Amino acid sequence: PEIYNWPGTAWFYLIAAIGKILEICGLALTAPRVIWLARFTNTLLSTGTLWLTYQIGVRFYSRFVGCIGAALLALAMLHATNESRFALIDIPATFCVTLLLWLCAKDQATSFRRAIWLGVLVGIGFAVKYTTVFAGLSIVAFFFIHRTEGWGRTLLKLATVLGVGAISFTLICPYWLIDLFSPEWNKFFDALFYEVSHYRRGHLGLFATGEVTWANRLTYLWTLLRWGMGWPLALLAFIGILIGMIERRDGDNILLAFVLPYLLFIALHKLKFARHLLLVYPALTVFAAASIRSVRKGRKGNISRFLAFPSRFTSSCLLALFLGGVGVYSLIYTAAFAGVLTTPPTPIETAEWIASN
């Protein structure tokens, strides 16, 4: 590879491997076909992410949460239209993170075998996009919450995850090691520090430090989510996070261990695009669905009891109406963006009009 900014290596190799198989089968690969192949692969990965989101909701909460969480993710504009159809690394990175969370949700076994598999996923995810490393905090929460042995063995399992992850990353992306010892070839760390400077100073240095206050950096998360999934779903996701912080179930703690530090990381940097939050979209839609479940059940001893309605039938009807409103708005919002994407670009329309007139 010639690009190491994200680094993206694992995804590059995946597309290259699929392309090589197709070539063996007789398909001649041209540049447009490679791009189409990458876009098609991302569409499959985004579809797989929906299934993993459903499984996370089922394992951590209930089948209701799994179904609603996956449905909301399918309606989220950024996931459904923009990123899933582009040849970019955000969808593969989101798939890796969601697969890792699913492995934490699958059961409560904290064996060394589980640690090895988690380490492999950490290494692959890191070789797709560096920021997937924040999902590793969910692994730490998983082993601490379901600890059945002494602290020594628990820490040894976490060290196994770290070691296997480092080995997996090095096997897929050995260029950091080459760069470390080579006096001439320095592409890897040059690209890495280039991206770090963008996060710190702003894209291409266009933003001066004094122009963006810390308060604006934090509140801009709302803007990113509002544009990425529509304000009703974004609001419901924030409510779900708040309820999760109050109820603190095992599933809440494992998801929050990843979501909260990642949101803080994105907020504190000046370079922020809506797609940077795509990694947490599956977790956010699960939180959104879990908030509906908590309010509907009105669990004793937590905030959802105070939000519950006197009549269970009345609460179910009102919540169904509210959830339907969120779903309809998200569908219309996503369809509107999809309609824009199917419109020919203005420069092309202008050139055609000039040519014909």
Short mmCIF file of C-alpha atoms in Angstrom, two decimals:
data_model
loop_
_atom_site.label_atom_id
_atom_site.label_comp_id
_atom_site.label_asym_id
_atom_site.label_seq_id
_atom_site.Cartn_x
_atom_site.Cartn_y
_atom_site.Cartn_z
CA PRO A 1 0.00 0.00 0.00
CA GLU A 2 0.97 3.61 -0.54
CA ILE A 3 -1.41 5.06 2.09
CA TYR A 4 -1.02 4.46 5.83
CA ASN A 5 -3.03 7.35 7.27
CA TRP A 6 -5.74 5.20 8.94
CA PRO A 7 -3.96 2.74 8.10
CA GLY A 8 -6.62 0.84 6.12
CA THR A 9 -4.25 -2.04 5.35
CA ALA A 10 -6.57 -4.89 6.36
CA TRP A 11 -9.36 -3.57 4.16
CA PHE A 12 -6.99 -3.02 1.23
CA TYR A 13 -5.83 -6.63 1.48
CA LEU A 14 -9.41 -7.90 1.71
CA ILE A 15 -10.40 -6.15 -1.51
CA ALA A 16 -7.18 -7.32 -3.19
CA ALA A 17 -7.83 -10.93 -2.15
CA ILE A 18 -11.42 -10.87 -3.45
CA GLY A 19 -10.21 -9.24 -6.66
CA LYS A 20 -7.54 -11.91 -7.15
CA ILE A 21 -10.14 -14.66 -6.72
CA LEU A 22 -12.37 -13.00 -9.31
CA GLU A 23 -9.42 -12.70 -11.68
CA ILE A 24 -8.73 -16.42 -11.31
CA CYS A 25 -12.38 -17.03 -12.17
CA GLY A 26 -11.92 -15.06 -15.39
CA LEU A 27 -13.09 -11.54 -14.50
CA ALA A 28 -10.75 -8.85 -15.81
CA LEU A 29 -10.32 -6.18 -13.15
CA THR A 30 -10.22 -2.57 -14.26
CA ALA A 31 -9.99 0.45 -11.95
CA PRO A 32 -13.78 1.08 -12.06
CA ARG A 33 -14.44 -2.59 -11.31
CA VAL A 34 -12.11 -2.52 -8.32
CA ILE A 35 -13.97 0.50 -6.94
CA TRP A 36 -17.29 -1.24 -7.57
CA LEU A 37 -15.96 -4.34 -5.81
CA ALA A 38 -14.93 -2.26 -2.79
CA ARG A 39 -18.33 -0.58 -2.66
CA PHE A 40 -20.15 -3.90 -2.97
CA THR A 41 -18.00 -5.39 -0.20
CA ASN A 42 -18.82 -2.45 2.08
CA THR A 43 -22.51 -2.94 1.38
CA LEU A 44 -22.22 -6.55 2.52
CA LEU A 45 -20.29 -5.52 5.64
CA SER A 46 -22.86 -2.86 6.52
CA THR A 47 -25.61 -5.48 6.15
CA GLY A 48 -23.66 -7.80 8.43
CA THR A 49 -23.38 -4.97 10.94
CA LEU A 50 -27.18 -4.89 11.15
CA TRP A 51 -27.27 -8.56 12.13
CA LEU A 52 -24.51 -8.06 14.71
CA THR A 53 -26.38 -5.07 16.15
CA TYR A 54 -29.48 -7.24 16.51
CA GLN A 55 -27.46 -9.92 18.30
CA ILE A 56 -25.89 -7.38 20.68
CA GLY A 57 -29.33 -6.04 21.60
CA VAL A 58 -30.67 -9.56 22.18
CA ARG A 59 -27.71 -10.71 24.28
CA PHE A 60 -27.41 -7.59 26.42
CA TYR A 61 -31.11 -6.70 26.75
CA SER A 62 -33.92 -8.48 24.90
CA ARG A 63 -35.17 -9.47 21.48
CA PHE A 64 -37.23 -6.26 21.41
CA VAL A 65 -34.08 -4.15 21.83
CA GLY A 66 -32.24 -6.18 19.21
CA CYS A 67 -34.97 -5.77 16.60
CA ILE A 68 -35.52 -2.06 17.24
CA GLY A 69 -31.80 -1.31 17.47
CA ALA A 70 -31.05 -3.01 14.15
CA ALA A 71 -34.05 -1.33 12.50
CA LEU A 72 -32.95 2.11 13.70
CA LEU A 73 -29.42 1.48 12.42
CA ALA A 74 -30.86 0.47 9.04
CA LEU A 75 -32.72 3.81 8.94
CA ALA A 76 -29.78 5.95 10.11
CA MET A 77 -28.88 8.13 7.14
CA LEU A 78 -25.09 7.98 7.38
CA HIS A 79 -25.07 4.20 7.70
CA ALA A 80 -27.78 3.53 5.14
CA THR A 81 -26.81 5.88 2.31
CA ASN A 82 -23.45 7.62 2.45
CA GLU A 83 -20.92 5.26 3.98
CA SER A 84 -22.39 1.88 3.04
CA ARG A 85 -22.10 2.62 -0.66
CA PHE A 86 -18.67 4.26 -0.69
CA ALA A 87 -15.24 2.64 -0.98
CA LEU A 88 -14.06 3.97 2.39
CA ILE A 89 -12.77 2.35 5.56
CA ASP A 90 -15.49 3.55 7.96
CA ILE A 91 -17.92 0.70 7.29
CA PRO A 92 -15.25 -2.04 7.63
CA ALA A 93 -14.07 -0.40 10.86
CA THR A 94 -17.64 -0.26 12.18
CA PHE A 95 -18.11 -3.92 11.29
CA CYS A 96 -14.95 -4.85 13.23
CA VAL A 97 -16.07 -2.89 16.29
CA THR A 98 -19.56 -4.38 16.20
CA LEU A 99 -18.15 -7.88 15.79
CA LEU A 100 -15.94 -7.30 18.83
CA LEU A 101 -18.90 -6.05 20.89
CA TRP A 102 -20.93 -9.06 19.79
CA LEU A 103 -18.17 -11.37 20.98
CA CYS A 104 -18.32 -9.62 24.37
CA ALA A 105 -22.12 -10.00 24.41
CA LYS A 106 -22.25 -13.59 23.14
CA ASP A 107 -21.83 -15.16 26.59
CA GLN A 108 -20.06 -14.59 29.89
CA ALA A 109 -17.15 -16.95 29.29
CA THR A 110 -13.84 -15.21 30.04
CA SER A 111 -11.55 -17.98 28.87
CA PHE A 112 -8.13 -17.63 27.28
CA ARG A 113 -9.67 -18.83 24.02
CA ARG A 114 -12.04 -15.87 24.13
CA ALA A 115 -9.09 -13.59 24.90
CA ILE A 116 -7.24 -14.86 21.82
CA TRP A 117 -10.21 -14.26 19.51
CA LEU A 118 -10.73 -10.80 20.94
CA GLY A 119 -7.04 -10.07 20.41
CA VAL A 120 -7.28 -11.12 16.76
CA LEU A 121 -10.24 -8.78 16.26
CA VAL A 122 -8.42 -5.93 17.99
CA GLY A 123 -5.45 -6.37 15.65
CA ILE A 124 -7.58 -6.56 12.52
CA GLY A 125 -9.70 -3.58 13.56
CA PHE A 126 -6.61 -1.52 14.33
CA ALA A 127 -5.22 -2.41 10.91
CA VAL A 128 -8.42 -1.02 9.37
CA LYS A 129 -8.71 2.17 11.41
CA TYR A 130 -6.72 3.30 14.43
CA THR A 131 -9.71 4.61 16.38
CA THR A 132 -11.19 1.12 16.68
CA VAL A 133 -8.77 0.71 19.58
CA PHE A 134 -11.36 2.41 21.81
CA ALA A 135 -13.52 -0.72 21.52
CA GLY A 136 -10.76 -2.42 23.51
CA LEU A 137 -12.10 -0.62 26.59
CA SER A 138 -15.24 -2.76 26.28
CA ILE A 139 -12.99 -5.82 26.46
CA VAL A 140 -11.52 -4.53 29.73
CA ALA A 141 -15.02 -3.96 31.10
CA PHE A 142 -16.11 -7.42 29.91
CA PHE A 143 -13.32 -9.24 31.73
CA PHE A 144 -13.76 -7.21 34.91
CA ILE A 145 -17.56 -7.58 35.02
CA HIS A 146 -17.51 -11.34 34.38
CA ARG A 147 -14.38 -12.05 36.41
CA THR A 148 -14.59 -15.53 37.99
CA GLU A 149 -10.92 -15.92 38.93
CA GLY A 150 -8.27 -13.90 40.72
CA TRP A 151 -7.03 -10.55 39.51
CA GLY A 152 -3.77 -12.11 38.35
CA ARG A 153 -5.42 -14.41 35.79
CA THR A 154 -7.78 -11.66 34.68
CA LEU A 155 -4.87 -9.34 34.00
CA LEU A 156 -3.05 -12.18 32.23
CA LYS A 157 -6.05 -12.61 29.91
CA LEU A 158 -6.06 -8.90 29.16
CA ALA A 159 -2.34 -9.10 28.43
CA THR A 160 -3.14 -11.99 26.07
CA VAL A 161 -5.63 -9.80 24.23
CA LEU A 162 -3.01 -7.06 23.94
CA GLY A 163 -0.26 -9.43 22.82
CA VAL A 164 -2.36 -11.27 20.24
CA GLY A 165 -3.68 -7.93 19.00
CA ALA A 166 -0.15 -6.60 18.51
CA ILE A 167 0.91 -9.76 16.67
CA SER A 168 -2.21 -9.70 14.45
CA PHE A 169 -1.68 -6.05 13.59
CA THR A 170 2.00 -6.62 12.80
CA LEU A 171 1.22 -9.58 10.53
CA ILE A 172 -1.33 -7.52 8.58
CA CYS A 173 0.52 -4.23 8.72
CA PRO A 174 4.26 -4.82 9.26
CA TYR A 175 5.12 -1.41 7.84
CA TRP A 176 5.33 0.26 11.26
CA LEU A 177 8.10 -2.18 12.14
CA ILE A 178 9.90 -1.56 8.83
CA ASP A 179 9.59 2.18 9.36
CA LEU A 180 10.92 1.86 12.90
CA PHE A 181 14.19 0.26 11.80
CA SER A 182 14.61 1.68 8.31
CA PRO A 183 16.73 4.85 7.95
CA GLU A 184 15.18 5.63 4.54
CA TRP A 185 11.61 4.34 4.37
CA ASN A 186 9.41 6.47 6.67
CA LYS A 187 5.99 6.46 5.03
CA PHE A 188 4.10 4.82 7.89
CA PHE A 189 4.85 7.21 10.73
CA ASP A 190 4.83 10.21 8.41
CA ALA A 191 1.26 9.34 7.44
CA LEU A 192 0.30 8.64 11.06
CA PHE A 193 1.66 11.95 12.36
CA TYR A 194 0.01 13.73 9.43
CA GLU A 195 -3.39 12.45 10.59
CA VAL A 196 -2.58 13.28 14.22
CA SER A 197 -1.81 16.87 13.23
CA HIS A 198 -5.16 17.09 11.44
CA TYR A 199 -7.04 15.97 14.52
CA ARG A 200 -5.13 18.44 16.66
CA ARG A 201 -5.06 21.55 14.45
CA GLY A 202 -7.95 21.06 12.06
CA HIS A 203 -8.16 19.84 8.51
CA LEU A 204 -5.16 21.17 6.57
CA GLY A 205 -4.62 23.69 9.37
CA LEU A 206 -7.59 25.76 8.26
CA PHE A 207 -8.89 26.22 11.81
CA ALA A 208 -6.96 28.40 14.22
CA THR A 209 -6.86 27.37 17.87
CA GLY A 210 -8.77 30.40 19.10
CA GLU A 211 -11.68 29.94 16.73
CA VAL A 212 -13.07 26.80 18.36
CA THR A 213 -13.70 26.84 22.10
CA TRP A 214 -13.76 23.69 24.20
CA ALA A 215 -17.48 24.11 24.79
CA ASN A 216 -18.07 24.27 21.05
CA ARG A 217 -16.01 21.15 20.52
CA LEU A 218 -18.20 19.21 22.96
CA THR A 219 -21.56 20.52 21.78
CA TYR A 220 -20.62 19.95 18.14
CA LEU A 221 -21.18 16.24 18.77
CA TRP A 222 -24.91 17.00 18.66
CA THR A 223 -24.49 18.65 15.26
CA LEU A 224 -22.62 15.63 13.91
CA LEU A 225 -25.21 13.17 15.15
CA ARG A 226 -28.11 15.38 14.05
CA TRP A 227 -26.78 15.45 10.51
CA GLY A 228 -25.76 11.80 10.55
CA MET A 229 -28.99 10.21 11.77
CA GLY A 230 -31.58 12.96 12.16
CA TRP A 231 -32.36 14.82 15.38
CA PRO A 232 -35.10 12.49 16.74
CA LEU A 233 -32.89 9.41 16.62
CA ALA A 234 -29.89 11.38 17.91
CA LEU A 235 -31.98 12.63 20.85
CA LEU A 236 -33.24 9.13 21.60
CA ALA A 237 -29.67 7.82 21.54
CA PHE A 238 -28.54 10.45 24.05
CA ILE A 239 -31.49 9.59 26.29
CA GLY A 240 -30.49 5.93 26.05
CA ILE A 241 -26.94 6.76 27.10
CA LEU A 242 -28.21 8.70 30.12
CA ILE A 243 -30.54 5.87 31.17
CA GLY A 244 -27.69 3.39 30.69
CA MET A 245 -25.43 5.48 32.93
CA ILE A 246 -28.12 5.45 35.62
CA GLU A 247 -29.20 1.81 35.42
CA ARG A 248 -25.65 0.45 34.91
CA ARG A 249 -26.55 -3.05 33.77
CA ASP A 250 -23.74 -5.27 32.55
CA GLY A 251 -24.58 -4.54 28.92
CA ASP A 252 -24.76 -0.82 29.65
CA ASN A 253 -21.33 -0.82 31.28
CA ILE A 254 -19.66 -2.77 28.48
CA LEU A 255 -21.09 -0.50 25.78
CA LEU A 256 -20.47 2.70 27.76
CA ALA A 257 -16.84 1.73 28.29
CA PHE A 258 -16.41 2.19 24.53
CA VAL A 259 -18.97 4.87 23.65
CA LEU A 260 -18.20 7.54 26.27
CA PRO A 261 -14.39 7.68 25.82
CA TYR A 262 -14.78 7.60 22.05
CA LEU A 263 -17.28 10.46 22.03
CA LEU A 264 -14.98 12.44 24.32
CA PHE A 265 -12.01 11.75 22.03
CA ILE A 266 -13.86 12.98 18.96
CA ALA A 267 -15.24 16.00 20.81
CA LEU A 268 -11.89 17.23 22.09
CA HIS A 269 -10.29 17.35 18.64
CA LYS A 270 -10.87 20.08 16.12
CA LEU A 271 -11.21 17.83 13.09
CA LYS A 272 -14.68 16.30 13.23
CA PHE A 273 -16.76 14.88 10.41
CA ALA A 274 -20.10 13.10 10.75
CA ARG A 275 -18.54 9.83 9.57
CA HIS A 276 -16.13 9.85 12.51
CA LEU A 277 -19.04 8.86 14.76
CA LEU A 278 -20.12 5.95 12.56
CA LEU A 279 -18.13 3.56 14.78
CA VAL A 280 -20.57 4.07 17.64
CA TYR A 281 -23.78 4.05 15.58
CA PRO A 282 -24.60 0.38 16.36
CA ALA A 283 -24.11 0.99 20.09
CA LEU A 284 -26.12 4.23 19.93
CA THR A 285 -29.08 2.59 18.22
CA VAL A 286 -29.00 -0.22 20.79
CA PHE A 287 -29.03 2.42 23.55
CA ALA A 288 -31.94 4.16 21.80
CA ALA A 289 -33.91 0.90 21.69
CA ALA A 290 -32.99 0.05 25.28
CA SER A 291 -34.33 3.43 26.45
CA ILE A 292 -37.73 2.58 24.95
CA ARG A 293 -37.66 -0.79 26.69
CA SER A 294 -36.71 0.75 30.05
CA VAL A 295 -39.47 3.34 29.94
CA ARG A 296 -42.04 0.78 28.79
CA LYS A 297 -41.16 -1.62 31.62
CA GLY A 298 -40.89 1.13 34.25
CA ARG A 299 -38.27 -0.73 36.25
CA LYS A 300 -38.36 -0.08 39.96
CA GLY A 301 -35.56 1.94 41.48
CA ASN A 302 -34.27 3.81 38.45
CA ILE A 303 -35.12 6.79 36.31
CA SER A 304 -37.31 4.84 33.92
CA ARG A 305 -39.86 4.30 36.70
CA PHE A 306 -40.40 8.04 36.94
CA LEU A 307 -40.77 8.27 33.17
CA ALA A 308 -43.30 5.44 33.02
CA PHE A 309 -47.00 6.18 32.47
CA PRO A 310 -49.75 5.11 34.94
CA SER A 311 -51.36 2.69 32.49
CA ARG A 312 -49.26 0.02 30.81
CA PHE A 313 -51.57 0.10 27.80
CA THR A 314 -51.33 3.88 27.58
CA SER A 315 -47.56 3.80 27.89
CA SER A 316 -47.27 1.13 25.21
CA CYS A 317 -49.44 3.13 22.81
CA LEU A 318 -47.59 6.39 23.42
CA LEU A 319 -44.18 4.77 23.13
CA ALA A 320 -45.22 2.97 19.94
CA LEU A 321 -46.40 6.30 18.54
CA PHE A 322 -43.14 7.98 19.56
CA LEU A 323 -40.98 5.18 18.17
CA GLY A 324 -43.01 5.20 14.97
CA GLY A 325 -42.44 8.95 14.67
CA VAL A 326 -38.70 8.49 15.09
CA GLY A 327 -38.70 5.72 12.49
CA VAL A 328 -40.78 7.65 9.96
CA TYR A 329 -38.68 10.79 10.35
CA SER A 330 -35.47 8.77 9.97
CA LEU A 331 -36.85 7.04 6.88
CA ILE A 332 -37.86 10.31 5.23
CA TYR A 333 -34.55 11.94 6.19
CA THR A 334 -32.57 9.02 4.76
CA ALA A 335 -34.73 8.86 1.62
CA ALA A 336 -34.18 12.59 1.05
CA PHE A 337 -30.42 12.15 1.15
CA ALA A 338 -30.65 9.11 -1.11
CA GLY A 339 -32.64 11.22 -3.56
CA VAL A 340 -29.93 13.87 -3.56
CA LEU A 341 -27.29 11.24 -4.24
CA THR A 342 -29.19 9.98 -7.29
CA THR A 343 -29.32 13.47 -8.80
CA PRO A 344 -26.61 14.19 -11.40
CA PRO A 345 -23.97 16.63 -10.11
CA THR A 346 -24.58 20.26 -11.02
CA PRO A 347 -21.32 20.64 -13.04
CA ILE A 348 -22.33 17.69 -15.23
CA GLU A 349 -25.83 19.09 -15.77
CA THR A 350 -24.36 22.48 -16.58
CA ALA A 351 -21.87 21.02 -19.09
CA GLU A 352 -24.65 19.03 -20.78
CA TRP A 353 -26.86 22.12 -21.03
CA ILE A 354 -24.02 24.18 -22.51
CA ALA A 355 -23.21 21.44 -25.01
CA SER A 356 -26.82 21.13 -26.13
CA ASN A 357 -27.41 24.88 -26.38
#
